[in-house]
mmCIF file of C-alpha atoms and ligand atoms in Angstrom:
data_model
loop_
_atom_site.group_PDB
_atom_site.id
_atom_site.type_symbol
_atom_site.label_atom_id
_atom_site.label_comp_id
_atom_site.label_asym_id
_atom_site.label_seq_id
_atom_site.Cartn_x
_atom_site.Cartn_y
_atom_site.Cartn_z
ATOM 1 C CA MET A 1 -154.623 -27.235 59.600
ATOM 2 C CA VAL A 2 -153.659 -29.997 62.023
ATOM 3 C CA ILE A 3 -153.367 -33.422 60.400
ATOM 4 C CA THR A 4 -153.541 -36.780 62.212
ATOM 5 C CA MET A 5 -150.535 -38.764 61.050
ATOM 6 C CA ILE A 6 -150.035 -40.834 64.210
ATOM 7 C CA LYS A 7 -151.222 -44.411 63.797
ATOM 8 C CA ASN A 8 -150.547 -45.963 67.178
ATOM 9 C CA ILE A 9 -148.147 -46.082 70.117
ATOM 10 C CA ASP A 10 -145.215 -47.994 68.660
ATOM 11 C CA HIS A 11 -143.335 -48.519 71.888
ATOM 12 C CA MET A 12 -142.470 -47.197 75.330
ATOM 13 C CA GLY A 13 -138.822 -46.739 76.249
ATOM 14 C CA ILE A 14 -137.651 -47.791 79.710
ATOM 15 C CA VAL A 15 -134.161 -46.978 80.994
ATOM 16 C CA VAL A 16 -132.389 -49.732 82.909
ATOM 17 C CA ARG A 17 -128.933 -50.042 84.508
ATOM 18 C CA SER A 18 -128.385 -53.591 83.287
ATOM 19 C CA LEU A 19 -130.051 -54.918 80.153
ATOM 20 C CA ASP A 20 -129.295 -58.517 81.175
ATOM 21 C CA GLU A 21 -130.918 -58.145 84.597
ATOM 22 C CA ALA A 22 -133.929 -56.289 83.219
ATOM 23 C CA VAL A 23 -134.460 -58.832 80.429
ATOM 24 C CA ARG A 24 -134.404 -61.571 83.068
ATOM 25 C CA TYR A 25 -137.180 -59.747 84.993
ATOM 26 C CA TYR A 26 -139.426 -59.332 81.935
ATOM 27 C CA GLU A 27 -138.853 -62.917 80.833
ATOM 28 C CA GLN A 28 -139.099 -64.655 84.182
ATOM 29 C CA ALA A 29 -141.453 -62.504 86.288
ATOM 30 C CA LEU A 30 -143.769 -61.355 83.491
ATOM 31 C CA GLY A 31 -143.286 -64.298 81.140
ATOM 32 C CA LEU A 32 -142.657 -62.100 78.114
ATOM 33 C CA PRO A 33 -140.199 -63.435 75.524
ATOM 34 C CA CYS A 34 -137.531 -60.974 74.367
ATOM 35 C CA SER A 35 -138.137 -60.359 70.670
ATOM 36 C CA GLY A 36 -134.716 -58.958 69.875
ATOM 37 C CA ARG A 37 -131.662 -57.037 70.991
ATOM 38 C CA GLU A 38 -129.845 -54.317 69.136
ATOM 39 C CA GLU A 39 -127.180 -51.677 69.700
ATOM 40 C CA VAL A 40 -128.192 -48.217 68.409
ATOM 41 C CA ALA A 41 -125.011 -46.226 67.760
ATOM 42 C CA SER A 42 -126.770 -42.888 67.170
ATOM 43 C CA GLN A 43 -128.333 -42.978 70.658
ATOM 44 C CA LYS A 44 -125.401 -44.757 72.374
ATOM 45 C CA VAL A 45 -127.630 -47.457 73.831
ATOM 46 C CA ARG A 46 -128.164 -51.184 73.795
ATOM 47 C CA THR A 47 -131.834 -52.147 73.484
ATOM 48 C CA ALA A 48 -134.045 -55.154 74.043
ATOM 49 C CA PHE A 49 -137.641 -55.350 72.812
ATOM 50 C CA PHE A 50 -140.711 -57.100 74.195
ATOM 51 C CA GLN A 51 -143.945 -57.341 72.205
ATOM 52 C CA VAL A 52 -147.006 -56.749 74.414
ATOM 53 C CA GLY A 53 -150.084 -56.903 72.199
ATOM 54 C CA GLY A 54 -149.791 -54.047 69.715
ATOM 55 C CA VAL A 55 -147.229 -52.145 71.787
ATOM 56 C CA ARG A 56 -143.588 -52.932 72.375
ATOM 57 C CA LEU A 57 -141.445 -52.191 75.401
ATOM 58 C CA GLU A 58 -137.959 -50.958 74.546
ATOM 59 C CA LEU A 59 -135.428 -51.431 77.338
ATOM 60 C CA LEU A 60 -132.488 -49.052 77.067
ATOM 61 C CA GLU A 61 -129.050 -49.436 78.644
ATOM 62 C CA PRO A 62 -126.454 -46.718 77.948
ATOM 63 C CA THR A 63 -123.234 -47.816 76.251
ATOM 64 C CA SER A 64 -121.349 -44.642 77.081
ATOM 65 C CA ALA A 65 -121.225 -42.107 79.937
ATOM 66 C CA ASP A 66 -122.034 -39.291 77.493
ATOM 67 C CA SER A 67 -125.162 -41.028 76.199
ATOM 68 C CA PRO A 68 -128.352 -39.008 76.831
ATOM 69 C CA VAL A 69 -129.715 -42.162 78.433
ATOM 70 C CA ALA A 70 -126.755 -42.233 80.854
ATOM 71 C CA ARG A 71 -127.556 -38.661 81.900
ATOM 72 C CA PHE A 72 -131.206 -39.605 82.392
ATOM 73 C CA LEU A 73 -130.197 -42.604 84.527
ATOM 74 C CA GLU A 74 -127.959 -40.431 86.694
ATOM 75 C CA LYS A 75 -130.663 -37.821 87.219
ATOM 76 C CA HIS A 76 -133.826 -39.912 87.526
ATOM 77 C CA GLY A 77 -132.714 -43.511 88.051
ATOM 78 C CA GLU A 78 -134.344 -46.397 86.187
ATOM 79 C CA GLY A 79 -137.827 -45.962 84.788
ATOM 80 C CA LEU A 80 -140.076 -44.789 81.982
ATOM 81 C CA HIS A 81 -138.039 -42.688 79.556
ATOM 82 C CA HIS A 82 -140.136 -42.000 76.454
ATOM 83 C CA VAL A 83 -143.305 -42.780 74.532
ATOM 84 C CA ALA A 84 -142.937 -43.433 70.791
ATOM 85 C CA PHE A 85 -145.684 -42.759 68.292
ATOM 86 C CA ALA A 86 -145.681 -44.381 64.853
ATOM 87 C CA THR A 87 -146.390 -41.760 62.244
ATOM 88 C CA ASP A 88 -147.096 -41.928 58.524
ATOM 89 C CA ASP A 89 -144.821 -38.989 57.754
ATOM 90 C CA ILE A 90 -142.106 -38.194 60.267
ATOM 91 C CA TYR A 91 -141.014 -35.037 58.413
ATOM 92 C CA ALA A 92 -144.514 -33.532 58.321
ATOM 93 C CA GLN A 93 -145.061 -34.659 61.919
ATOM 94 C CA LEU A 94 -141.961 -32.787 63.100
ATOM 95 C CA LEU A 95 -142.984 -29.693 61.199
ATOM 96 C CA GLN A 96 -146.440 -29.781 62.722
ATOM 97 C CA ALA A 97 -145.062 -30.172 66.265
ATOM 98 C CA SER A 98 -142.573 -27.385 65.665
ATOM 99 C CA LYS A 99 -145.320 -25.063 64.434
ATOM 100 C CA ALA A 100 -147.313 -25.925 67.562
ATOM 101 C CA GLY A 101 -144.374 -24.660 69.661
ATOM 102 C CA CYS A 102 -142.588 -27.901 70.566
ATOM 103 C CA HIS A 103 -138.842 -27.896 71.030
ATOM 104 C CA LEU A 104 -137.293 -30.480 68.686
ATOM 105 C CA VAL A 105 -134.402 -32.541 70.020
ATOM 106 C CA ASN A 106 -133.807 -33.710 66.432
ATOM 107 C CA GLU A 107 -134.410 -31.146 63.705
ATOM 108 C CA THR A 108 -134.250 -33.988 61.191
ATOM 109 C CA PRO A 109 -134.875 -37.701 61.835
ATOM 110 C CA VAL A 110 -131.976 -40.024 62.718
ATOM 111 C CA GLU A 111 -131.587 -43.788 62.420
ATOM 112 C CA GLY A 112 -133.150 -45.679 65.336
ATOM 113 C CA ALA A 113 -133.637 -49.305 66.299
ATOM 114 C CA GLY A 114 -134.935 -51.602 63.565
ATOM 115 C CA GLY A 115 -133.636 -49.278 60.857
ATOM 116 C CA LYS A 116 -136.534 -46.868 61.478
ATOM 117 C CA LEU A 117 -136.311 -43.119 61.289
ATOM 118 C CA VAL A 118 -136.789 -41.522 64.690
ATOM 119 C CA ALA A 119 -136.915 -38.007 66.130
ATOM 120 C CA PHE A 120 -137.555 -36.681 69.627
ATOM 121 C CA LEU A 121 -139.408 -33.729 71.146
ATOM 122 C CA HIS A 122 -138.014 -32.206 74.321
ATOM 123 C CA PRO A 123 -140.073 -33.085 77.449
ATOM 124 C CA LYS A 124 -140.109 -29.443 78.571
ATOM 125 C CA SER A 125 -142.357 -28.701 75.605
ATOM 126 C CA THR A 126 -144.522 -31.847 75.829
ATOM 127 C CA HIS A 127 -145.874 -31.710 79.392
ATOM 128 C CA GLY A 128 -143.111 -33.850 80.801
ATOM 129 C CA VAL A 129 -142.963 -36.835 78.439
ATOM 130 C CA LEU A 130 -139.995 -37.268 76.133
ATOM 131 C CA THR A 131 -141.846 -37.920 72.897
ATOM 132 C CA GLU A 132 -140.488 -39.967 69.996
ATOM 133 C CA PHE A 133 -141.831 -40.137 66.488
ATOM 134 C CA CYS A 134 -140.874 -43.121 64.390
ATOM 135 C CA SER A 135 -141.595 -44.247 60.870
ATOM 136 C CA MET A 136 -140.356 -46.819 58.450
ATOM 137 C CA LYS A 137 -138.095 -45.527 55.731
ATOM 138 C CA THR A 138 -140.409 -45.358 52.773
ATOM 139 C CA LYS A 139 -138.713 -43.169 50.192
ATOM 140 C CA THR A 140 -135.724 -44.479 48.309
ATOM 141 C CA GLY A 141 -132.656 -42.357 48.913
ATOM 142 C CA ASP A 142 -133.516 -41.778 52.572
ATOM 143 C CA GLU A 143 -130.195 -43.358 53.453
HETATM 144 ZN ZN1 ZN B 201 -137.720 -45.437 71.369
#
């Protein structure tokens, strides 16, 4: 049985060469205030977030040449990188996607921005969109 655990689109990830230059564009051309910056060691990126209604934009700048985001930038240039869905249960969500034939980039969730648990599905198995699941850490001992 397929269960709906996705609540909403949490954010969309956009790869940029320079976080500073991209933040300036979103703030000055679009008039959106940056709601926070963070470095995410597990993904080797620096991020900046913009709240747009119920959805956030996550700008991503690689911090290392071996970051997956650096490889994306080299291959595709700047642009839309992933769509992130907020889910009630990231573990059950991954299992469901795996059973449906998706290739999991992360077999188990890793720590993402904002201290959330995140996991990715490979775009080859999701009709071209790198798909992220994210959830708040709810259980104690998830650390
Ligand atoms: Zn993301």
